[in-house]
mmCIF file of C-alpha atoms in Angstrom:
data_model
loop_
_atom_site.group_PDB
_atom_site.id
_atom_site.type_symbol
_atom_site.label_atom_id
_atom_site.label_comp_id
_atom_site.label_asym_id
_atom_site.label_seq_id
_atom_site.Cartn_x
_atom_site.Cartn_y
_atom_site.Cartn_z
ATOM 1 C CA UNK A 26 79.764 101.691 108.079
ATOM 2 C CA UNK A 27 79.722 101.687 103.972
ATOM 3 C CA UNK A 28 82.242 103.538 102.308
ATOM 4 C CA UNK A 29 83.526 107.799 103.877
ATOM 5 C CA UNK A 30 80.959 109.113 106.786
ATOM 6 C CA UNK A 31 78.762 112.301 105.593
ATOM 7 C CA UNK A 32 80.347 115.054 104.374
ATOM 8 C CA UNK A 33 78.282 116.858 107.074
ATOM 9 C CA UNK A 34 80.147 114.242 109.529
ATOM 10 C CA UNK A 35 83.436 114.834 108.098
ATOM 11 C CA UNK A 36 82.587 118.596 108.238
ATOM 12 C CA UNK A 37 81.711 118.703 111.773
ATOM 13 C CA UNK A 38 85.029 117.212 113.151
ATOM 14 C CA UNK A 39 87.679 119.607 110.798
ATOM 15 C CA UNK A 40 85.632 123.172 112.528
ATOM 16 C CA UNK A 41 85.564 122.136 116.085
ATOM 17 C CA UNK A 42 89.343 121.072 115.268
ATOM 18 C CA UNK A 43 90.743 124.228 113.546
ATOM 19 C CA UNK A 44 86.807 126.162 116.025
ATOM 20 C CA UNK A 45 90.049 125.779 119.029
ATOM 21 C CA UNK A 46 93.421 127.066 116.990
ATOM 22 C CA UNK A 47 94.817 123.684 115.838
ATOM 23 C CA UNK A 48 94.442 121.988 112.763
ATOM 24 C CA UNK A 49 95.704 118.070 111.765
ATOM 25 C CA UNK A 50 97.321 117.975 109.233
ATOM 26 C CA UNK A 51 99.126 114.810 107.899
ATOM 27 C CA UNK A 52 103.145 114.672 107.932
ATOM 28 C CA UNK A 53 104.204 115.520 104.692
ATOM 29 C CA UNK A 54 101.072 118.875 105.126
ATOM 30 C CA UNK A 55 99.791 117.652 101.280
ATOM 31 C CA UNK A 56 102.958 117.568 98.984
ATOM 32 C CA UNK A 57 104.433 120.384 99.915
ATOM 33 C CA UNK A 58 104.018 122.006 96.388
ATOM 34 C CA UNK A 59 107.100 124.523 94.630
ATOM 35 C CA UNK A 60 110.763 123.659 95.100
ATOM 36 C CA UNK A 61 110.538 123.611 98.909
ATOM 37 C CA UNK A 62 112.307 121.038 100.966
ATOM 38 C CA UNK A 63 110.912 119.753 104.439
ATOM 39 C CA UNK A 64 110.873 117.173 104.860
ATOM 40 C CA UNK A 65 108.875 113.808 106.726
ATOM 41 C CA UNK A 66 111.507 112.621 108.565
ATOM 42 C CA UNK A 67 110.685 110.351 111.215
ATOM 43 C CA UNK A 68 110.172 110.387 115.236
ATOM 44 C CA UNK A 69 110.984 107.222 117.489
ATOM 45 C CA UNK A 70 110.095 107.225 121.454
ATOM 46 C CA UNK A 71 111.288 104.401 123.836
ATOM 47 C CA UNK A 72 110.315 103.977 126.705
ATOM 48 C CA UNK A 73 112.568 103.986 129.256
ATOM 49 C CA UNK A 74 114.502 101.565 131.309
ATOM 50 C CA UNK A 75 116.861 103.502 132.784
ATOM 51 C CA UNK A 76 119.456 100.611 132.458
ATOM 52 C CA UNK A 77 122.545 100.177 130.142
ATOM 53 C CA UNK A 78 121.544 98.650 126.665
ATOM 54 C CA UNK A 79 123.876 97.977 123.589
ATOM 55 C CA UNK A 80 121.962 97.011 120.154
ATOM 56 C CA UNK A 81 123.479 95.685 117.288
ATOM 57 C CA UNK A 82 128.027 96.237 116.389
ATOM 58 C CA UNK A 83 129.026 99.468 115.157
ATOM 59 C CA UNK A 84 130.112 102.706 117.118
ATOM 60 C CA UNK A 85 131.131 102.127 121.014
ATOM 61 C CA UNK A 86 128.805 100.891 123.486
ATOM 62 C CA UNK A 87 125.973 103.317 123.991
ATOM 63 C CA UNK A 88 125.096 104.036 128.020
ATOM 64 C CA UNK A 89 121.024 104.377 128.289
ATOM 65 C CA UNK A 90 118.728 103.456 126.411
ATOM 66 C CA UNK A 91 117.689 106.294 123.988
ATOM 67 C CA UNK A 92 121.139 106.312 122.469
ATOM 68 C CA UNK A 93 121.265 102.427 122.004
ATOM 69 C CA UNK A 94 118.054 101.886 120.425
ATOM 70 C CA UNK A 95 118.768 105.060 118.177
ATOM 71 C CA UNK A 96 121.578 104.300 116.197
ATOM 72 C CA UNK A 97 120.442 100.108 115.874
ATOM 73 C CA UNK A 98 116.247 102.850 114.673
ATOM 74 C CA UNK A 99 118.771 105.200 111.687
ATOM 75 C CA UNK A 100 120.223 102.465 111.133
ATOM 76 C CA UNK A 101 117.039 100.368 109.523
ATOM 77 C CA UNK A 102 115.631 104.283 108.992
ATOM 78 C CA UNK A 103 115.696 105.464 105.030
ATOM 79 C CA UNK A 104 114.817 109.087 103.341
ATOM 80 C CA UNK A 105 111.135 108.466 101.183
ATOM 81 C CA UNK A 106 111.470 111.280 97.926
ATOM 82 C CA UNK A 107 109.107 111.851 96.350
ATOM 83 C CA UNK A 108 109.755 114.000 93.055
ATOM 84 C CA UNK A 109 106.718 115.134 89.722
ATOM 85 C CA UNK A 110 106.731 118.530 87.315
ATOM 86 C CA UNK A 111 106.422 121.358 89.656
ATOM 87 C CA UNK A 112 107.388 118.972 93.593
ATOM 88 C CA UNK A 113 109.002 117.598 95.684
ATOM 89 C CA UNK A 114 108.337 116.203 98.810
ATOM 90 C CA UNK A 115 110.704 114.939 101.287
ATOM 91 C CA UNK A 116 109.270 111.206 104.002
ATOM 92 C CA UNK A 117 110.795 108.738 106.186
ATOM 93 C CA UNK A 118 109.754 105.121 105.649
ATOM 94 C CA UNK A 119 111.624 101.776 107.329
ATOM 95 C CA UNK A 120 112.827 98.188 106.691
ATOM 96 C CA UNK A 121 109.155 96.381 107.255
ATOM 97 C CA UNK A 122 110.968 92.852 106.184
ATOM 98 C CA UNK A 123 114.011 90.479 105.389
ATOM 99 C CA UNK A 124 112.239 90.812 101.765
ATOM 100 C CA UNK A 125 113.867 94.007 102.029
ATOM 101 C CA UNK A 126 110.178 96.337 101.760
ATOM 102 C CA UNK A 127 109.949 99.611 103.332
ATOM 103 C CA UNK A 128 106.653 101.187 104.978
ATOM 104 C CA UNK A 129 105.703 104.025 105.139
ATOM 105 C CA UNK A 130 103.089 106.475 105.365
ATOM 106 C CA UNK A 131 100.545 106.558 101.849
ATOM 107 C CA UNK A 132 100.329 110.624 102.399
ATOM 108 C CA UNK A 133 104.690 109.720 101.325
ATOM 109 C CA UNK A 134 104.265 108.529 98.037
ATOM 110 C CA UNK A 135 102.290 110.562 96.838
ATOM 111 C CA UNK A 136 101.250 114.220 99.020
ATOM 112 C CA UNK A 137 99.038 115.814 97.864
ATOM 113 C CA UNK A 138 97.113 112.555 96.756
ATOM 114 C CA UNK A 139 99.489 111.664 93.118
ATOM 115 C CA UNK A 140 102.229 110.246 92.944
ATOM 116 C CA UNK A 141 105.219 111.591 91.648
ATOM 117 C CA UNK A 142 108.911 109.342 90.876
ATOM 118 C CA UNK A 143 110.270 108.223 94.296
ATOM 119 C CA UNK A 144 113.907 107.597 95.715
ATOM 120 C CA UNK A 145 115.434 106.047 98.715
ATOM 121 C CA UNK A 146 118.558 107.397 100.847
ATOM 122 C CA UNK A 147 119.754 105.209 103.991
ATOM 123 C CA UNK A 148 121.871 105.770 107.048
ATOM 124 C CA UNK A 149 125.050 105.935 104.998
ATOM 125 C CA UNK A 150 124.242 108.524 101.996
ATOM 126 C CA UNK A 151 123.878 106.297 99.770
ATOM 127 C CA UNK A 152 120.359 105.710 97.221
ATOM 128 C CA UNK A 153 118.361 104.052 95.003
ATOM 129 C CA UNK A 154 115.147 103.739 93.203
ATOM 130 C CA UNK A 155 112.275 102.878 94.504
ATOM 131 C CA UNK A 156 108.541 101.823 93.047
ATOM 132 C CA UNK A 157 105.470 101.612 95.057
ATOM 133 C CA UNK A 158 104.196 97.849 95.863
ATOM 134 C CA UNK A 159 100.510 98.927 96.641
ATOM 135 C CA UNK A 160 98.729 101.415 99.006
ATOM 136 C CA UNK A 161 95.583 101.485 100.844
ATOM 137 C CA UNK A 162 94.742 105.159 101.212
ATOM 138 C CA UNK A 163 92.051 104.616 103.795
ATOM 139 C CA UNK A 164 94.657 103.503 107.079
ATOM 140 C CA UNK A 165 97.744 105.851 105.310
ATOM 141 C CA UNK A 166 100.041 103.210 105.137
ATOM 142 C CA UNK A 167 101.950 101.940 101.743
ATOM 143 C CA UNK A 168 104.849 99.037 101.227
ATOM 144 C CA UNK A 169 107.609 100.480 98.637
ATOM 145 C CA UNK A 170 110.426 98.592 97.409
ATOM 146 C CA UNK A 171 113.570 99.088 96.016
ATOM 147 C CA UNK A 172 115.069 99.127 92.218
ATOM 148 C CA UNK A 173 118.369 99.782 92.066
ATOM 149 C CA UNK A 174 120.968 96.707 93.681
ATOM 150 C CA UNK A 175 121.269 98.068 97.063
ATOM 151 C CA UNK A 176 121.283 96.133 99.866
ATOM 152 C CA UNK A 177 118.393 97.079 102.286
ATOM 153 C CA UNK A 178 118.850 97.590 105.763
ATOM 154 C CA UNK A 179 118.677 94.268 108.381
ATOM 155 C CA UNK A 180 113.811 94.993 109.271
ATOM 156 C CA UNK A 181 113.573 96.466 112.663
ATOM 157 C CA UNK A 182 111.516 94.021 114.740
ATOM 158 C CA UNK A 183 107.468 95.290 115.756
ATOM 159 C CA UNK A 184 106.472 95.738 119.734
ATOM 160 C CA UNK A 185 103.005 95.119 120.110
ATOM 161 C CA UNK A 186 100.862 98.021 120.076
ATOM 162 C CA UNK A 187 97.550 97.130 122.077
ATOM 163 C CA UNK A 188 99.993 96.548 125.000
ATOM 164 C CA UNK A 189 101.422 100.222 124.762
ATOM 165 C CA UNK A 190 100.296 102.354 128.733
ATOM 166 C CA UNK A 191 100.289 105.687 128.571
ATOM 167 C CA UNK A 192 103.226 107.439 130.227
ATOM 168 C CA UNK A 193 105.927 105.305 128.925
ATOM 169 C CA UNK A 194 108.976 106.414 127.038
ATOM 170 C CA UNK A 195 108.636 106.585 123.099
ATOM 171 C CA UNK A 196 111.188 107.532 120.943
ATOM 172 C CA UNK A 197 110.812 109.003 116.912
ATOM 173 C CA UNK A 198 113.171 108.693 114.275
ATOM 174 C CA UNK A 199 113.461 109.822 110.809
ATOM 175 C CA UNK A 200 113.973 113.784 108.021
ATOM 176 C CA UNK A 201 112.082 116.426 110.138
ATOM 177 C CA UNK A 202 113.069 118.970 107.775
ATOM 178 C CA UNK A 203 114.952 117.009 105.543
ATOM 179 C CA UNK A 204 117.040 116.387 108.157
ATOM 180 C CA UNK A 205 117.946 113.028 108.063
ATOM 181 C CA UNK A 206 118.795 111.120 110.893
ATOM 182 C CA UNK A 207 117.054 113.149 113.043
ATOM 183 C CA UNK A 208 115.878 111.756 116.506
ATOM 184 C CA UNK A 209 113.735 112.776 119.434
ATOM 185 C CA UNK A 210 111.791 111.491 122.324
ATOM 186 C CA UNK A 211 108.850 111.890 124.252
ATOM 187 C CA UNK A 212 106.924 109.542 126.285
ATOM 188 C CA UNK A 213 103.422 108.384 124.654
ATOM 189 C CA UNK A 214 100.468 110.548 126.235
ATOM 190 C CA UNK A 215 97.354 109.074 124.342
ATOM 191 C CA UNK A 216 96.127 105.449 123.077
ATOM 192 C CA UNK A 217 92.616 104.286 120.722
ATOM 193 C CA UNK A 218 92.623 107.621 119.397
ATOM 194 C CA UNK A 219 90.460 109.105 117.337
ATOM 195 C CA UNK A 220 92.050 111.213 114.477
ATOM 196 C CA UNK A 221 91.188 111.666 110.749
ATOM 197 C CA UNK A 222 93.580 113.054 108.131
ATOM 198 C CA UNK A 223 93.037 114.318 104.898
ATOM 199 C CA UNK A 224 95.817 114.271 102.008
ATOM 200 C CA UNK A 225 94.005 115.691 98.552
ATOM 201 C CA UNK A 226 90.555 114.171 98.284
ATOM 202 C CA UNK A 227 90.972 111.135 100.053
ATOM 203 C CA UNK A 228 90.176 111.493 104.360
ATOM 204 C CA UNK A 229 92.008 108.398 106.746
ATOM 205 C CA UNK A 230 90.515 107.853 109.932
ATOM 206 C CA UNK A 231 93.144 105.690 112.506
ATOM 207 C CA UNK A 232 92.667 105.449 116.092
ATOM 208 C CA UNK A 233 96.317 106.454 116.755
ATOM 209 C CA UNK A 234 98.514 106.198 119.315
ATOM 210 C CA UNK A 235 99.532 109.945 121.124
ATOM 211 C CA UNK A 236 102.750 111.472 121.451
ATOM 212 C CA UNK A 237 104.215 114.554 122.165
ATOM 213 C CA UNK A 238 107.676 113.496 121.180
ATOM 214 C CA UNK A 239 108.096 116.290 118.319
ATOM 215 C CA UNK A 240 107.166 115.076 115.633
ATOM 216 C CA UNK A 241 107.520 117.789 112.032
ATOM 217 C CA UNK A 242 106.627 116.902 108.588
ATOM 218 C CA UNK A 243 109.148 115.158 107.228
ATOM 219 C CA UNK A 244 108.347 112.614 110.119
ATOM 220 C CA UNK A 245 105.976 110.593 108.337
ATOM 221 C CA UNK A 246 106.480 107.242 108.075
ATOM 222 C CA UNK A 247 108.912 106.816 110.596
ATOM 223 C CA UNK A 248 108.573 104.047 113.178
ATOM 224 C CA UNK A 249 108.128 105.101 117.200
ATOM 225 C CA UNK A 250 110.296 102.584 119.557
ATOM 226 C CA UNK A 251 110.122 101.893 122.594
ATOM 227 C CA UNK A 252 112.909 101.551 125.134
ATOM 228 C CA UNK A 253 113.484 97.375 123.287
ATOM 229 C CA UNK A 254 113.920 98.842 119.915
ATOM 230 C CA UNK A 255 109.675 98.143 118.736
ATOM 231 C CA UNK A 256 108.301 99.597 117.026
ATOM 232 C CA UNK A 257 105.340 100.483 118.035
ATOM 233 C CA UNK A 258 103.631 103.075 115.962
ATOM 234 C CA UNK A 259 104.140 104.909 112.295
ATOM 235 C CA UNK A 260 104.837 108.647 113.190
ATOM 236 C CA UNK A 261 102.197 109.963 110.977
ATOM 237 C CA UNK A 262 100.267 113.124 111.921
ATOM 238 C CA UNK A 263 100.795 115.876 113.946
ATOM 239 C CA UNK A 264 98.355 119.136 115.771
ATOM 240 C CA UNK A 265 99.489 122.350 114.926
ATOM 241 C CA UNK A 266 98.445 126.019 116.613
ATOM 242 C CA UNK A 267 97.390 128.073 113.065
ATOM 243 C CA UNK A 268 99.474 129.819 111.132
ATOM 244 C CA UNK A 269 99.784 132.316 108.725
ATOM 245 C CA UNK A 270 98.644 131.179 104.888
ATOM 246 C CA UNK A 271 102.129 129.807 103.577
ATOM 247 C CA UNK A 272 103.907 129.855 106.645
ATOM 248 C CA UNK A 273 105.303 126.250 107.533
ATOM 249 C CA UNK A 274 103.467 124.045 110.619
ATOM 250 C CA UNK A 275 105.892 122.535 113.605
ATOM 251 C CA UNK A 276 105.276 121.106 116.026
ATOM 252 C CA UNK A 277 103.694 122.141 120.028
ATOM 253 C CA UNK A 278 103.453 119.133 121.497
ATOM 254 C CA UNK A 279 100.833 115.938 120.143
ATOM 255 C CA UNK A 280 102.472 114.144 117.310
ATOM 256 C CA UNK A 281 100.439 110.892 115.905
ATOM 257 C CA UNK A 282 100.803 107.387 115.026
ATOM 258 C CA UNK A 283 99.779 104.520 113.855
ATOM 259 C CA UNK A 284 100.180 101.081 115.686
ATOM 260 C CA UNK A 285 102.067 99.002 114.656
ATOM 261 C CA UNK A 286 100.160 95.843 115.042
ATOM 262 C CA UNK A 287 97.398 96.988 111.980
ATOM 263 C CA UNK A 288 99.588 98.748 110.421
ATOM 264 C CA UNK A 289 101.713 95.451 110.105
ATOM 265 C CA UNK A 290 97.797 93.307 109.482
ATOM 266 C CA UNK A 291 97.931 95.912 106.430
ATOM 267 C CA UNK A 292 102.004 95.588 104.746
ATOM 268 C CA UNK A 293 101.366 92.561 104.829
ATOM 269 C CA UNK A 294 97.604 92.669 102.328
ATOM 270 C CA UNK A 295 99.152 94.689 100.584
ATOM 271 C CA UNK A 296 102.162 92.409 99.764
ATOM 272 C CA UNK A 297 99.266 88.771 99.780
ATOM 273 C CA UNK A 298 97.065 90.334 97.985
ATOM 274 C CA UNK A 299 97.888 93.984 96.369
ATOM 275 C CA UNK A 300 95.969 96.237 98.048
ATOM 276 C CA UNK A 301 94.214 96.582 101.243
ATOM 277 C CA UNK A 302 90.861 94.629 103.579
ATOM 278 C CA UNK A 303 88.797 97.018 105.465
ATOM 279 C CA UNK A 304 85.874 96.133 108.405
ATOM 280 C CA UNK A 305 82.417 97.142 107.749
ATOM 281 C CA UNK A 306 79.187 97.829 109.932
ATOM 282 C CA UNK A 307 77.944 98.297 106.218
ATOM 283 C CA UNK A 308 74.844 101.031 106.968
ATOM 284 C CA UNK A 309 74.729 104.574 105.285
ATOM 285 C CA UNK A 310 74.806 107.274 107.833
ATOM 286 C CA UNK A 311 72.301 109.766 107.994
ATOM 287 C CA UNK A 312 73.777 113.692 106.791
ATOM 288 C CA UNK A 313 70.830 115.673 109.304
ATOM 289 C CA UNK A 314 71.664 114.210 112.935
ATOM 290 C CA UNK A 315 74.029 116.295 114.362
ATOM 291 C CA UNK A 316 73.845 114.847 118.354
ATOM 292 C CA UNK A 317 76.617 112.637 119.616
ATOM 293 C CA UNK A 318 77.048 109.672 118.166
ATOM 294 C CA UNK A 319 75.744 107.940 114.401
ATOM 295 C CA UNK A 320 73.150 107.189 113.100
ATOM 296 C CA UNK A 321 71.860 105.109 111.345
ATOM 297 C CA UNK A 322 69.820 107.009 108.361
ATOM 298 C CA UNK A 323 66.105 106.505 108.947
ATOM 299 C CA UNK A 324 64.446 105.698 105.755
ATOM 300 C CA UNK A 325 65.901 105.845 101.905
ATOM 301 C CA UNK A 326 67.616 108.647 100.392
ATOM 302 C CA UNK A 327 68.869 110.693 97.195
ATOM 303 C CA UNK A 328 72.211 108.620 98.237
ATOM 304 C CA UNK A 329 71.404 105.414 99.551
ATOM 305 C CA UNK A 330 68.300 103.221 98.610
ATOM 306 C CA UNK A 331 68.522 101.603 101.653
ATOM 307 C CA UNK A 332 69.394 102.482 104.611
ATOM 308 C CA UNK A 333 71.798 98.572 105.850
ATOM 309 C CA UNK A 334 73.879 97.170 103.217
ATOM 310 C CA UNK A 335 70.941 94.106 101.773
ATOM 311 C CA UNK A 336 71.976 90.878 104.326
ATOM 312 C CA UNK A 337 75.051 92.826 105.997
ATOM 313 C CA UNK A 338 76.649 93.411 108.705
ATOM 314 C CA UNK A 339 74.444 95.584 110.504
ATOM 315 C CA UNK A 340 71.401 94.248 109.226
ATOM 316 C CA UNK A 341 71.890 90.396 110.417
ATOM 317 C CA UNK A 342 72.958 92.182 114.094
ATOM 318 C CA UNK A 343 69.462 93.770 114.761
ATOM 319 C CA UNK A 344 70.331 96.866 113.335
ATOM 320 C CA UNK A 345 66.965 98.949 112.073
ATOM 321 C CA UNK A 346 67.035 102.634 110.438
ATOM 322 C CA UNK A 347 66.692 105.306 113.110
ATOM 323 C CA UNK A 348 69.096 104.154 115.576
ATOM 324 C CA UNK A 349 72.074 106.185 117.041
ATOM 325 C CA UNK A 350 75.410 103.602 117.454
ATOM 326 C CA UNK A 351 77.002 105.228 120.989
ATOM 327 C CA UNK A 352 79.622 102.683 121.539
ATOM 328 C CA UNK A 353 82.340 100.147 120.652
ATOM 329 C CA UNK A 354 83.321 97.380 122.394
ATOM 330 C CA UNK A 355 82.609 100.156 125.758
ATOM 331 C CA UNK A 356 84.740 102.700 123.760
ATOM 332 C CA UNK A 357 82.057 106.117 123.163
ATOM 333 C CA UNK A 358 81.685 107.107 119.261
ATOM 334 C CA UNK A 359 80.910 110.678 119.287
ATOM 335 C CA UNK A 360 80.345 110.660 115.478
ATOM 336 C CA UNK A 361 81.626 109.097 112.166
ATOM 337 C CA UNK A 362 85.288 109.427 112.080
ATOM 338 C CA UNK A 363 85.732 108.173 115.053
ATOM 339 C CA UNK A 364 83.287 104.866 114.384
ATOM 340 C CA UNK A 365 85.475 104.566 111.234
ATOM 341 C CA UNK A 366 88.251 104.255 113.608
ATOM 342 C CA UNK A 367 86.983 102.057 115.448
ATOM 343 C CA UNK A 368 85.988 100.026 112.901
ATOM 344 C CA UNK A 369 89.007 99.620 110.986
ATOM 345 C CA UNK A 370 91.274 98.805 114.309
ATOM 346 C CA UNK A 371 89.337 95.410 113.579
ATOM 347 C CA UNK A 372 89.861 93.039 110.850
ATOM 348 C CA UNK A 373 87.228 91.727 108.382
ATOM 349 C CA UNK A 374 84.895 89.758 110.153
ATOM 350 C CA UNK A 375 85.640 90.347 113.997
ATOM 351 C CA UNK A 376 83.109 89.376 116.688
ATOM 352 C CA UNK A 377 83.095 93.522 117.016
ATOM 353 C CA UNK A 378 79.974 95.171 120.945
ATOM 354 C CA UNK A 379 78.242 98.318 119.304
ATOM 355 C CA UNK A 380 76.293 100.022 121.658
ATOM 356 C CA UNK A 381 72.856 101.348 120.566
ATOM 357 C CA UNK A 382 70.071 103.736 121.476
ATOM 358 C CA UNK A 383 66.537 102.249 119.844
ATOM 359 C CA UNK A 384 64.027 104.613 120.673
ATOM 360 C CA UNK A 385 64.667 105.512 124.403
ATOM 361 C CA UNK A 386 67.248 103.513 124.781
ATOM 362 C CA UNK A 387 70.390 101.703 125.539
ATOM 363 C CA UNK A 388 71.171 98.556 124.153
ATOM 364 C CA UNK A 389 73.725 96.643 123.692
ATOM 365 C CA UNK A 390 74.170 93.909 120.315
ATOM 366 C CA UNK A 391 77.243 92.078 118.913
ATOM 367 C CA UNK A 392 78.337 92.177 114.660
ATOM 368 C CA UNK A 393 80.530 89.834 113.137
ATOM 369 C CA UNK A 394 82.447 92.975 110.902
ATOM 370 C CA UNK A 395 82.028 91.600 107.135
ATOM 371 C CA UNK A 396 84.858 92.340 104.396
ATOM 372 C CA UNK A 397 85.752 95.993 101.433
ATOM 373 C CA UNK A 398 88.025 95.515 99.548
ATOM 374 C CA UNK A 399 90.841 97.984 98.478
ATOM 375 C CA UNK A 400 90.484 101.453 98.314
ATOM 376 C CA UNK A 401 87.259 102.681 95.503
#
């Protein structure tokens, strides 16, 4: 697809969620405007093995994987405070590489879409001013660097989110409600979950890992870990029961994390190019179609002079105006946000098998995905 999906598709998704009394919220819950300071902590989840495990050398030997992984994870997990006039927000991050870069959510460093002054607080209570290296709002990923002389922590080992298995134990580490150094645990309850979040006017489309490990405001940007202490996700959003206006939302057993394979690739792209690269199909979505799937705009409109990008991936693959996309690589596509999440889980130039309906017949075609640079 080219650019954001249609407003109608996004609105439909939102109403479906609200209609059952649940709202998807970015972990930072907007900018937390005012003097209140609910934290944006991190939750670490582990796949329990039942074996005694000790990671690192500090402290007494821990019995069982959760205490051992927790100690090591918290040592490299930081709290990120954002301040600007009238706004204070708190989130989480963790050391990503040996150069001392911190990985976190885009909505942590720019709550409600607006940046502020950053302060990073370490596990020992010391702190350093920090600045943003780059942001990818569509992935909800940001990279931060320390501006002070503080020695960075060791980078957390990264796992393979493609190998994540539903039902495995996980652990999250962070600062929920500004309570730094908090660990929670649960299981991985689903994978490949399409989730759309909003921060100000920007939308992120996540092909998320779902967990029942308690994640609350302040957990955003923190690591989700397996029982070997490897990061498998970056906590980003929660699903919460509807609350009265102004009331603080809380965990109801549904948290969502960005798969670490995607987060790693996006962070590396930011460090190398200064911005993220996005895969795209190259067509305009019909705003009038209300069935299952995503329809390519049947004919030009005021919003777009062409349904398909000339020479773009979809046109090259033989897709036509009016085709309805129903699947990508065998995964059912119900609406625009689901398609965005699925496409953006790929790298540009990857091959993807697209299932679609034309003239009442289901067909499939291989598409070589295109590339879009930056968040514009």
